[in-house]
CSV table of C-alpha atoms and ligand atoms in Angstrom, one decimal:
chain,number,residue,atom,x,y,z
A,1497,MET,CA,-7.3,10.9,-16.5
A,1498,ASN,CA,-4.4,13.0,-15.0
A,1499,LEU,CA,-2.2,10.5,-13.2
A,1500,THR,CA,0.9,11.7,-11.3
A,1501,VAL,CA,3.2,9.0,-10.0
A,1502,ASP,CA,5.0,10.3,-6.7
A,1503,THR,CA,8.4,9.0,-7.7
A,1504,GLU,CA,10.2,10.2,-4.6
A,1505,ARG,CA,7.4,8.5,-2.3
A,1506,LEU,CA,7.8,5.4,-4.3
A,1507,ALA,CA,11.6,5.3,-4.1
A,1508,TYR,CA,11.3,5.9,-0.3
A,1509,ASP,CA,8.9,3.1,0.1
A,1510,LEU,CA,11.3,0.6,-1.8
A,1511,ARG,CA,14.3,1.8,0.0
A,1512,ARG,CA,12.7,1.5,3.4
A,1513,LEU,CA,11.3,-1.9,2.7
A,1514,ALA,CA,15.0,-2.9,1.6
A,1515,ARG,CA,16.2,-2.0,5.0
A,1516,HIS,CA,14.5,-5.1,6.4
A,1517,GLY,CA,17.0,-7.9,5.2
A,1518,ASP,CA,19.8,-5.6,3.9
A,1519,GLN,CA,23.0,-7.5,4.4
A,1520,VAL,CA,25.2,-4.7,3.4
A,1521,ASN,CA,24.4,-1.1,4.8
A,1522,GLU,CA,21.6,0.7,6.6
A,1523,ALA,CA,19.8,0.8,3.0
A,1524,PHE,CA,18.3,3.9,1.3
A,1525,GLU,CA,20.4,3.1,-1.5
A,1526,ASP,CA,21.0,-0.3,-3.5
A,1527,ALA,CA,20.8,-3.0,-1.1
A,1528,GLU,CA,21.9,-6.7,-1.0
A,1529,VAL,CA,18.7,-8.1,0.5
A,1530,THR,CA,18.1,-11.5,2.1
A,1531,ARG,CA,14.4,-11.7,3.3
A,1532,VAL,CA,13.2,-15.3,3.8
A,1533,VAL,CA,9.4,-15.9,4.6
A,1534,PHE,CA,8.6,-15.4,8.3
A,1535,SER,CA,12.3,-14.5,9.3
A,1536,PRO,CA,12.4,-11.5,11.5
A,1537,GLU,CA,13.3,-9.3,8.4
A,1538,ASP,CA,10.1,-10.6,6.9
A,1539,VAL,CA,8.0,-9.9,9.8
A,1540,ALA,CA,9.6,-6.4,10.1
A,1541,ALA,CA,9.0,-5.7,6.5
A,1542,ARG,CA,5.4,-6.8,6.6
A,1543,GLN,CA,4.6,-4.3,9.5
A,1544,PHE,CA,6.2,-1.6,7.5
A,1545,LEU,CA,3.9,-2.6,4.4
A,1546,ILE,CA,0.8,-2.7,6.6
A,1547,GLN,CA,1.6,0.7,8.0
A,1548,ARG,CA,1.9,2.1,4.4
A,1549,MET,CA,-1.4,0.6,3.5
A,1550,ARG,CA,-3.0,2.2,6.4
A,1551,ASP,CA,-1.6,5.4,5.5
A,1552,ALA,CA,-3.4,5.2,2.2
A,1553,ASP,CA,-6.5,4.5,4.2
A,1554,LEU,CA,-6.8,1.0,2.9
A,1555,GLU,CA,-8.7,-1.6,4.8
A,1556,VAL,CA,-5.9,-4.0,5.8
A,1557,THR,CA,-6.5,-7.9,6.2
A,1558,VAL,CA,-4.2,-10.7,6.7
A,1559,ASP,CA,-5.1,-14.2,5.9
A,1560,ALA,CA,-3.9,-17.4,7.8
A,1561,ILE,CA,-0.9,-18.1,5.6
A,1562,GLY,CA,0.2,-14.3,5.7
A,1563,ASN,CA,-1.2,-13.1,2.3
A,1564,THR,CA,-1.8,-9.3,3.2
A,1565,PHE,CA,-4.7,-7.3,1.4
A,1566,GLY,CA,-5.1,-3.6,1.3
A,1567,ARG,CA,-8.4,-3.0,-0.1
A,1568,TRP,CA,-9.8,0.4,-1.6
A,1569,VAL,CA,-13.6,-0.2,-1.3
A,1570,GLY,CA,-15.4,0.5,-4.4
A,1571,THR,CA,-18.8,2.3,-5.0
A,1572,GLU,CA,-20.6,-0.9,-5.8
A,1573,GLU,CA,-19.3,-2.5,-2.4
A,1574,SER,CA,-20.1,0.4,-0.4
A,1575,ASP,CA,-23.6,0.5,-1.7
A,1576,SER,CA,-24.3,-3.2,-1.6
A,1577,GLY,CA,-21.7,-4.5,1.0
A,1578,ARG,CA,-21.1,-7.3,-1.2
A,1579,ARG,CA,-17.4,-8.0,-1.0
A,1580,LYS,CA,-16.9,-9.8,-4.4
A,1581,GLY,CA,-15.3,-9.2,-7.6
A,1582,ALA,CA,-12.3,-7.0,-6.6
A,1583,VAL,CA,-9.7,-5.9,-9.3
A,1584,ALA,CA,-6.4,-7.0,-7.5
A,1585,THR,CA,-2.7,-6.3,-8.1
A,1586,GLY,CA,0.3,-7.3,-6.1
A,1587,SER,CA,3.4,-9.6,-5.8
A,1588,HIS,CA,5.9,-10.6,-3.0
A,1589,ILE,CA,8.3,-9.1,-0.7
A,1590,ASP,CA,10.3,-12.2,0.2
A,1591,ALA,CA,13.8,-12.3,-1.3
A,1592,ILE,CA,16.2,-15.3,-1.8
A,1593,PRO,CA,19.7,-15.1,-0.2
A,1594,HIS,CA,21.9,-12.1,-1.3
A,1595,ALA,CA,19.2,-10.8,-3.7
A,1596,GLY,CA,18.3,-7.4,-5.0
A,1597,MET,CA,15.7,-5.0,-3.6
A,1598,TYR,CA,13.2,-4.8,-6.7
A,1599,ASP,CA,12.2,-8.5,-7.4
A,1600,GLY,CA,8.5,-8.5,-6.2
A,1601,THR,CA,8.7,-5.4,-4.1
A,1602,VAL,CA,8.1,-3.3,-7.3
A,1603,GLY,CA,4.7,-4.9,-7.7
A,1604,VAL,CA,3.6,-4.5,-4.1
A,1605,MET,CA,4.9,-1.1,-3.3
A,1606,GLY,CA,4.1,-0.1,-6.9
A,1607,GLY,CA,0.6,-1.6,-6.5
A,1608,LEU,CA,0.2,0.7,-3.4
A,1609,GLU,CA,1.4,3.7,-5.3
A,1610,ALA,CA,-0.9,3.0,-8.4
A,1611,ILE,CA,-3.7,3.2,-5.8
A,1612,ARG,CA,-2.5,6.4,-4.2
A,1613,VAL,CA,-2.2,8.0,-7.6
A,1614,LEU,CA,-5.7,7.0,-8.5
A,1615,GLN,CA,-6.9,8.3,-5.2
A,1616,ALA,CA,-5.2,11.6,-5.9
A,1617,SER,CA,-6.6,11.9,-9.3
A,1618,GLY,CA,-10.3,11.9,-7.9
A,1619,PHE,CA,-11.0,8.5,-9.6
A,1620,ARG,CA,-13.8,6.3,-7.8
A,1621,PRO,CA,-13.6,2.6,-8.6
A,1622,ARG,CA,-16.8,0.9,-9.0
A,1623,ARG,CA,-15.2,-2.5,-8.3
A,1624,SER,CA,-13.0,-2.5,-5.1
A,1625,ILE,CA,-9.2,-2.4,-5.9
A,1626,GLU,CA,-6.8,-4.3,-3.7
A,1627,VAL,CA,-3.0,-4.3,-3.4
A,1628,VAL,CA,-1.8,-7.9,-2.1
A,1629,MET,CA,1.4,-9.0,-0.7
A,1630,ILE,CA,1.6,-12.6,-1.4
A,1631,THR,CA,3.4,-14.9,1.0
A,1632,SER,CA,6.5,-16.8,0.2
A,1633,GLU,CA,6.8,-16.6,-3.6
A,1634,GLU,CA,10.5,-17.8,-3.5
A,1635,PRO,CA,11.1,-21.4,-2.8
A,1636,THR,CA,14.0,-20.7,-0.3
A,1637,ARG,CA,12.4,-21.8,3.0
A,1638,PHE,CA,9.8,-24.6,2.1
A,1639,GLY,CA,11.4,-25.8,-1.2
A,1640,ILE,CA,8.5,-24.8,-3.3
A,1641,GLY,CA,7.6,-21.4,-4.5
A,1642,CYS,CA,4.3,-19.4,-4.6
A,1643,LEU,CA,3.0,-20.9,-1.4
A,1644,GLY,CA,0.5,-18.0,-0.7
A,1645,SER,CA,-1.0,-18.1,-4.4
A,1646,ARG,CA,-0.9,-21.8,-4.3
A,1647,ALA,CA,-3.0,-21.8,-1.1
A,1648,MET,CA,-5.4,-19.0,-2.4
A,1649,SER,CA,-6.0,-20.9,-5.7
A,1650,ALA,CA,-6.1,-24.4,-3.8
A,1651,ASN,CA,-3.4,-25.5,-6.1
A,1652,LEU,CA,-2.0,-26.9,-2.9
A,1653,SER,CA,-4.3,-28.5,-0.5
A,1654,VAL,CA,-4.5,-27.7,3.2
A,1655,ALA,CA,-3.0,-31.1,4.0
A,1656,GLU,CA,-0.1,-30.6,1.5
A,1657,LEU,CA,0.7,-27.1,3.0
A,1658,ARG,CA,0.7,-28.6,6.5
A,1659,SER,CA,3.0,-31.3,5.3
A,1660,LEU,CA,5.7,-28.7,4.2
A,1661,GLN,CA,8.8,-28.5,6.3
A,1662,ASP,CA,11.9,-26.2,6.0
A,1663,GLY,CA,15.4,-27.3,6.2
A,1664,ASP,CA,15.3,-27.3,9.9
A,1665,GLY,CA,12.4,-29.6,9.9
A,1666,ALA,CA,10.1,-26.8,11.2
A,1667,GLY,CA,6.8,-27.2,9.5
A,1668,LEU,CA,4.6,-24.3,7.9
A,1669,GLU,CA,2.0,-24.3,10.8
A,1670,ALA,CA,4.8,-23.7,13.4
A,1671,ALA,CA,6.6,-21.1,11.2
A,1672,ARG,CA,3.5,-19.1,10.6
A,1673,ALA,CA,2.4,-19.3,14.2
A,1674,GLN,CA,5.8,-18.0,15.1
A,1675,ALA,CA,5.6,-15.1,12.7
A,1676,GLY,CA,2.2,-14.2,14.4
A,1677,MET,CA,-0.1,-15.4,11.7
A,1678,THR,CA,-3.5,-16.4,13.0
A,1679,GLY,CA,-6.6,-18.3,11.7
A,1680,SER,CA,-6.8,-21.6,9.7
A,1681,LEU,CA,-5.3,-22.5,6.6
A,1682,ASP,CA,-8.6,-24.0,5.7
A,1683,ASP,CA,-9.8,-20.4,5.1
A,1684,VAL,CA,-7.0,-19.2,2.8
A,1685,ALA,CA,-8.5,-20.5,-0.6
A,1686,VAL,CA,-10.6,-18.1,-2.2
A,1687,SER,CA,-14.1,-18.3,-3.9
A,1688,SER,CA,-14.2,-18.1,-7.8
A,1689,ASP,CA,-15.7,-14.6,-7.7
A,1690,ARG,CA,-13.4,-13.2,-5.1
A,1691,PHE,CA,-11.4,-11.4,-7.8
A,1692,ALA,CA,-12.8,-9.8,-11.2
A,1693,ALA,CA,-8.9,-9.6,-12.4
A,1694,TRP,CA,-5.4,-9.8,-11.2
A,1695,VAL,CA,-2.6,-7.8,-12.7
A,1696,GLU,CA,1.0,-8.0,-11.4
A,1697,LEU,CA,3.7,-5.3,-12.1
A,1698,HIS,CA,7.2,-6.9,-12.1
A,1699,ILE,CA,10.6,-6.2,-13.3
A,1700,GLU,CA,11.5,-8.2,-16.4
A,1701,GLN,CA,14.3,-10.4,-14.9
A,1702,GLY,CA,15.7,-10.5,-18.5
A,1703,PRO,CA,17.5,-8.3,-21.0
A,1704,VAL,CA,14.9,-7.9,-23.7
A,1705,LEU,CA,13.1,-4.6,-22.7
A,1706,GLU,CA,16.5,-2.9,-21.9
A,1707,ALA,CA,18.2,-4.3,-25.3
A,1708,LYS,CA,15.1,-3.0,-27.4
A,1709,GLY,CA,14.9,0.3,-25.4
A,1710,ILE,CA,11.0,-0.5,-24.6
A,1711,ASP,CA,9.3,0.9,-21.7
A,1712,ILE,CA,6.8,-1.7,-21.0
A,1713,GLY,CA,6.3,-5.5,-21.6
A,1714,THR,CA,2.9,-7.0,-21.8
A,1715,VAL,CA,3.2,-10.5,-20.7
A,1716,THR,CA,1.2,-13.0,-22.8
A,1717,ALA,CA,2.3,-16.3,-21.0
A,1718,ILE,CA,4.4,-17.6,-18.1
A,1719,ALA,CA,6.8,-20.4,-18.5
A,1720,ALA,CA,6.2,-23.7,-16.9
A,1721,PRO,CA,8.2,-24.2,-13.9
A,1722,SER,CA,9.2,-27.6,-12.1
A,1723,THR,CA,11.6,-28.4,-9.2
A,1724,TYR,CA,13.1,-31.7,-8.4
A,1725,ARG,CA,15.3,-33.3,-5.3
A,1726,VAL,CA,17.9,-35.6,-6.4
A,1727,THR,CA,19.4,-37.9,-3.8
A,1728,VAL,CA,22.6,-39.9,-4.7
A,1729,LEU,CA,23.4,-42.7,-2.1
A,1730,GLY,CA,27.1,-44.1,-2.7
A,1731,GLU,CA,29.4,-45.6,0.1
A,1732,GLY,CA,31.7,-43.4,2.4
A,1733,GLY,CA,35.0,-44.3,3.6
A,1734,HIS,CA,38.5,-43.2,4.2
A,1735,ALA,CA,40.0,-41.0,1.7
A,1736,GLY,CA,43.4,-42.6,2.0
A,1737,GLY,CA,42.4,-46.3,2.9
A,1738,VAL,CA,39.9,-46.9,0.0
A,1739,LEU,CA,41.4,-47.4,-3.5
A,1740,MET,CA,39.8,-45.9,-6.6
A,1741,PRO,CA,38.3,-49.2,-8.3
A,1742,SER,CA,36.2,-50.1,-5.2
A,1743,ARG,CA,34.9,-46.6,-4.6
A,1744,ARG,CA,31.3,-45.7,-5.0
A,1745,ASP,CA,31.6,-42.0,-4.6
A,1746,ALA,CA,28.2,-40.3,-4.4
A,1747,LEU,CA,29.6,-36.8,-5.4
A,1748,ALA,CA,31.4,-37.9,-8.5
A,1749,ALA,CA,28.1,-39.6,-9.5
A,1750,ALA,CA,26.3,-36.4,-8.8
A,1751,CYS,CA,28.6,-34.3,-10.7
A,1752,GLU,CA,28.4,-36.6,-13.8
A,1753,LEU,CA,24.4,-36.4,-13.6
A,1754,ILE,CA,24.7,-32.4,-13.3
A,1755,LEU,CA,26.7,-32.1,-16.5
A,1756,GLU,CA,24.1,-34.5,-18.1
A,1757,ILE,CA,21.3,-32.1,-16.9
A,1758,GLU,CA,23.2,-29.1,-18.5
A,1759,SER,CA,23.7,-30.9,-21.8
A,1760,ALA,CA,20.1,-32.0,-22.0
A,1761,ALA,CA,18.9,-28.5,-21.6
A,1762,VAL,CA,21.4,-27.2,-24.0
A,1763,SER,CA,20.8,-29.7,-26.8
A,1764,CYS,CA,17.0,-29.9,-26.6
A,1765,ASP,CA,15.4,-28.3,-29.5
A,1766,SER,CA,13.6,-25.5,-27.5
A,1767,ASP,CA,15.5,-22.3,-26.9
A,1768,ASP,CA,13.2,-21.6,-24.2
A,1769,MET,CA,14.3,-24.7,-22.2
A,1770,VAL,CA,16.4,-23.9,-19.1
A,1771,ALA,CA,17.8,-26.1,-16.2
A,1772,THR,CA,19.7,-25.1,-13.1
A,1773,VAL,CA,21.2,-27.0,-10.1
A,1774,GLY,CA,21.3,-24.3,-7.5
A,1775,THR,CA,21.8,-26.1,-4.3
A,1776,LEU,CA,23.9,-29.3,-3.3
A,1777,ARG,CA,24.8,-30.8,0.1
A,1778,VAL,CA,27.4,-33.5,0.5
A,1779,HIS,CA,27.5,-35.9,3.5
A,1780,PRO,CA,29.7,-36.3,5.5
A,1781,GLY,CA,31.2,-33.3,4.0
A,1782,ALA,CA,34.8,-33.8,5.3
A,1783,VAL,CA,38.1,-33.3,3.3
A,1784,ASN,CA,39.4,-36.7,3.9
A,1785,SER,CA,36.1,-38.7,3.8
A,1786,ILE,CA,34.5,-40.1,0.6
A,1787,PRO,CA,31.2,-38.7,-0.1
A,1788,ALA,CA,28.4,-41.2,0.9
A,1789,LYS,CA,25.4,-39.3,0.3
A,1790,VAL,CA,24.6,-36.1,-1.9
A,1791,ASP,CA,21.4,-34.3,-2.6
A,1792,PHE,CA,20.8,-31.5,-4.9
A,1793,SER,CA,18.1,-29.5,-6.6
A,1794,ILE,CA,17.1,-29.2,-10.1
A,1795,ASP,CA,15.1,-26.2,-11.5
A,1796,ALA,CA,13.8,-26.9,-15.0
A,1797,ARG,CA,11.4,-24.8,-17.1
A,1798,ASP,CA,10.1,-24.3,-20.5
A,1799,VAL,CA,7.3,-22.1,-22.2
A,1800,ASP,CA,6.5,-25.7,-23.6
A,1801,PRO,CA,5.8,-28.3,-20.7
A,1802,VAL,CA,6.1,-31.0,-23.1
A,1803,SER,CA,9.7,-30.1,-24.1
A,1804,ARG,CA,10.4,-29.6,-20.3
A,1805,ASP,CA,9.4,-33.0,-19.5
A,1806,SER,CA,11.0,-34.7,-22.2
A,1807,VAL,CA,14.4,-33.3,-20.9
A,1808,ILE,CA,13.5,-34.4,-17.3
A,1809,ALA,CA,12.8,-37.9,-18.9
A,1810,GLN,CA,16.2,-37.8,-20.5
A,1811,VAL,CA,17.9,-36.8,-17.2
A,1812,ARG,CA,16.1,-39.8,-15.5
A,1813,GLU,CA,17.5,-42.0,-18.2
A,1814,SER,CA,21.1,-40.7,-17.7
A,1815,ALA,CA,20.7,-41.2,-13.9
A,1816,LYS,CA,19.7,-44.9,-14.3
A,1817,GLU,CA,22.7,-45.4,-16.6
A,1818,ILE,CA,25.2,-43.6,-14.0
A,1819,ALA,CA,23.6,-45.3,-11.0
A,1820,GLU,CA,24.2,-48.8,-12.6
A,1821,ARG,CA,27.9,-48.0,-14.0
A,1822,ARG,CA,28.9,-46.5,-10.6
A,1823,ARG,CA,27.0,-48.7,-8.4
A,1824,VAL,CA,25.2,-45.9,-6.5
A,1825,GLN,CA,21.6,-45.4,-6.0
A,1826,ILE,CA,20.0,-42.2,-7.5
A,1827,GLU,CA,16.4,-40.9,-6.6
A,1828,ILE,CA,14.8,-38.1,-8.2
A,1829,GLU,CA,11.8,-36.6,-6.4
A,1830,THR,CA,9.4,-34.2,-8.1
A,1831,LEU,CA,8.6,-31.4,-5.9
A,1832,ASN,CA,6.4,-29.3,-8.5
A,1833,SER,CA,5.7,-29.6,-12.0
A,1834,ASP,CA,3.3,-27.0,-13.1
A,1835,PRO,CA,1.7,-26.1,-16.5
A,1836,PRO,CA,2.4,-22.7,-18.0
A,1837,ALA,CA,-0.3,-20.0,-17.6
A,1838,THR,CA,-1.7,-17.8,-20.5
A,1839,CYS,CA,-2.7,-14.2,-19.8
A,1840,ASP,CA,-6.3,-13.1,-20.2
A,1841,PRO,CA,-6.9,-11.3,-23.3
A,1842,THR,CA,-9.3,-8.6,-21.7
A,1843,VAL,CA,-6.4,-7.8,-19.1
A,1844,VAL,CA,-3.7,-7.9,-21.8
A,1845,SER,CA,-5.7,-5.4,-23.8
A,1846,ALA,CA,-6.2,-3.2,-20.9
A,1847,ILE,CA,-2.5,-3.0,-20.3
A,1848,ASN,CA,-1.8,-2.3,-23.8
A,1849,LEU,CA,-4.6,0.5,-23.9
A,1850,ALA,CA,-2.8,1.9,-20.5
A,1851,ALA,CA,0.5,1.9,-22.1
A,1852,ASP,CA,-0.8,3.6,-25.2
A,1853,GLN,CA,-2.7,6.3,-23.2
A,1854,SER,CA,0.6,6.9,-21.2
A,1855,GLY,CA,2.5,7.4,-24.3
A,1856,TYR,CA,5.0,4.6,-23.6
A,1857,THR,CA,6.4,2.1,-25.9
A,1858,ARG,CA,5.4,-1.6,-25.4
A,1859,THR,CA,6.1,-5.1,-26.6
A,1860,SER,CA,4.4,-8.4,-25.9
A,1861,MET,CA,6.4,-11.1,-24.3
A,1862,VAL,CA,6.9,-14.2,-22.3
A,1863,SER,CA,7.8,-14.6,-18.8
A,1864,ARG,CA,10.6,-17.0,-18.2
A,1865,ALA,CA,10.5,-16.5,-14.4
A,1866,TYR,CA,7.5,-17.8,-12.7
A,1867,HIS,CA,5.4,-15.5,-10.6
A,1868,ASP,CA,2.3,-15.7,-8.3
A,1869,SER,CA,0.4,-14.7,-11.2
A,1870,LEU,CA,0.8,-18.3,-12.4
A,1871,PHE,CA,-1.6,-19.5,-9.9
A,1872,MET,CA,-3.6,-16.4,-9.6
A,1873,SER,CA,-4.5,-17.2,-13.1
A,1874,LEU,CA,-6.5,-20.0,-11.6
A,1875,VAL,CA,-8.9,-17.9,-9.8
A,1876,ALA,CA,-8.9,-14.6,-11.8
A,1877,PRO,CA,-8.3,-13.4,-15.2
A,1878,MET,CA,-4.7,-12.6,-15.2
A,1879,GLY,CA,-2.1,-10.0,-16.7
A,1880,MET,CA,1.3,-8.9,-16.0
A,1881,ILE,CA,3.2,-5.7,-16.7
A,1882,PHE,CA,7.0,-5.9,-17.1
A,1883,ILE,CA,9.5,-3.0,-16.8
A,1884,PRO,CA,13.3,-3.2,-17.9
A,1885,CYS,CA,15.9,-3.9,-15.4
A,1886,ARG,CA,19.5,-3.1,-15.8
A,1887,GLY,CA,21.4,-5.6,-17.9
A,1888,GLY,CA,18.5,-8.0,-17.4
A,1889,VAL,CA,20.0,-9.0,-14.0
A,1890,SER,CA,17.9,-10.5,-11.0
A,1891,HIS,CA,18.6,-12.5,-7.9
A,1892,ARG,CA,21.6,-10.5,-7.4
A,1893,PRO,CA,22.4,-7.5,-5.2
A,1894,ASP,CA,23.2,-5.3,-8.5
A,1895,GLU,CA,19.5,-5.9,-9.6
A,1896,TYR,CA,18.2,-2.4,-10.5
A,1897,SER,CA,15.2,-0.6,-12.2
A,1898,SER,CA,15.3,3.2,-12.3
A,1899,PRO,CA,12.8,5.4,-10.5
A,1900,GLU,CA,11.6,6.7,-14.0
A,1901,GLN,CA,11.3,3.0,-15.4
A,1902,ILE,CA,9.3,2.0,-12.2
A,1903,SER,CA,7.1,4.9,-12.2
A,1904,LYS,CA,6.3,4.3,-15.9
A,1905,GLY,CA,5.2,0.7,-14.8
A,1906,VAL,CA,3.1,2.4,-12.0
A,1907,ALA,CA,1.4,4.7,-14.3
A,1908,VAL,CA,0.4,2.0,-16.7
A,1909,LEU,CA,-0.8,-0.2,-13.8
A,1910,ALA,CA,-2.7,2.6,-12.3
A,1911,ARG,CA,-4.7,3.2,-15.8
A,1912,THR,CA,-5.0,-0.7,-16.3
A,1913,LEU,CA,-6.8,-1.0,-12.7
A,1914,ALA,CA,-8.9,2.0,-13.4
A,1915,GLU,CA,-10.1,0.4,-16.7
A,1916,LEU,CA,-10.8,-3.1,-15.0
A,1917,ALA,CA,-12.4,-1.4,-12.1
A,1918,SER,CA,-14.9,1.0,-13.9
B,2118,HGY,O1,12.4,-18.4,-9.7
B,2118,HGY,C1,11.4,-17.7,-10.1
B,2118,HGY,O2,11.2,-17.5,-11.4
B,2118,HGY,C2,11.0,-16.5,-9.2
B,2118,HGY,O3,11.9,-15.4,-9.2
B,2118,HGY,N1,10.7,-16.9,-8.0
B,2119,MN,MN1,12.6,-14.1,-7.5
B,2120,MN,MN1,9.5,-12.2,-8.2
């Protein structure tokens, strides 16, 4: 099959998408992107994506949580009208604050390009092929990631979805309605035969492929993510009037616990164990007032959930000891604690075959970042294709994969989709 990826067209799509949410310039070059789900930038980016799907003659549908599907109807479906068993690809376009322009978008615009490449090659899929933009992969707004794929796989119930609130107290229902999403969340979960396979193209968000000079990473498993909200309650007071021995300083206690979290992750046996405290709020947050209350997040992951959970158990023990000694209260709420996912052998071998047919080097690897594929694996045989990113950097404005690296990923994705849809 002769496949020619239109590198310029793909670069245009990625840069045009980046304009929506670029903090730095009128994009068309590397941008600093913030694109939180259902924000005006996200809504504008969604409209651009839908236009590009329509330009490729795809049938576009949007579900009640905003998952957006561009479908290339296969011969089986056009003959029988049976809308089952599509081969799907996709990722996300929401971006955390001050991020880059490739995380997620390479999988969405690259998935669209893979379909256009197959269309141009004269290939006709037996199974329908879909490119899917999945809503809210990042935890930025609602505190938990992968909302669209959790909803599709019923990993989160409709009641749990409806109970989600953002930092301003706005619920998911109000936020999605304001962004123009219609329909009921009851209709988002998919049937077990909706997809025949799911393949996600993504930048590696790590240094391995670039360091080894390898074109393609065939993912074998996705690490198990978990998120916690920690609340420390002490006693506020005047920074001048309250002497040190009688203080119950919530921030000092939080700092001690945060260092314990770091050392528990570092000293644990597993090299794959990571833990991050990425957000922290202090109340009342005045220069001359003793912190009365602090809340902060913990993001903890490992390929092995047992190792991850034993580190969290250690953290809970440390919290108890610190709370007693400092006479504060410490509460650790679990927001999500997910198992890892193993990639499907049939999809993995289709990816390997596609890389070999394309003449690209490849290696098998684990994904340390989580992705929608973690939950799509609950409703379809799942696989992921990684491409290198400069310095392994991601979730930063200098995140970068070259047009050549992206095109190689798209070519392998196109061949994989063709193989799975035949
Ligand atoms: O945090 C992650 O692993 C993903 O980039 N949301
Ligand atoms: Mn991300
Ligand atoms: Mn991502």
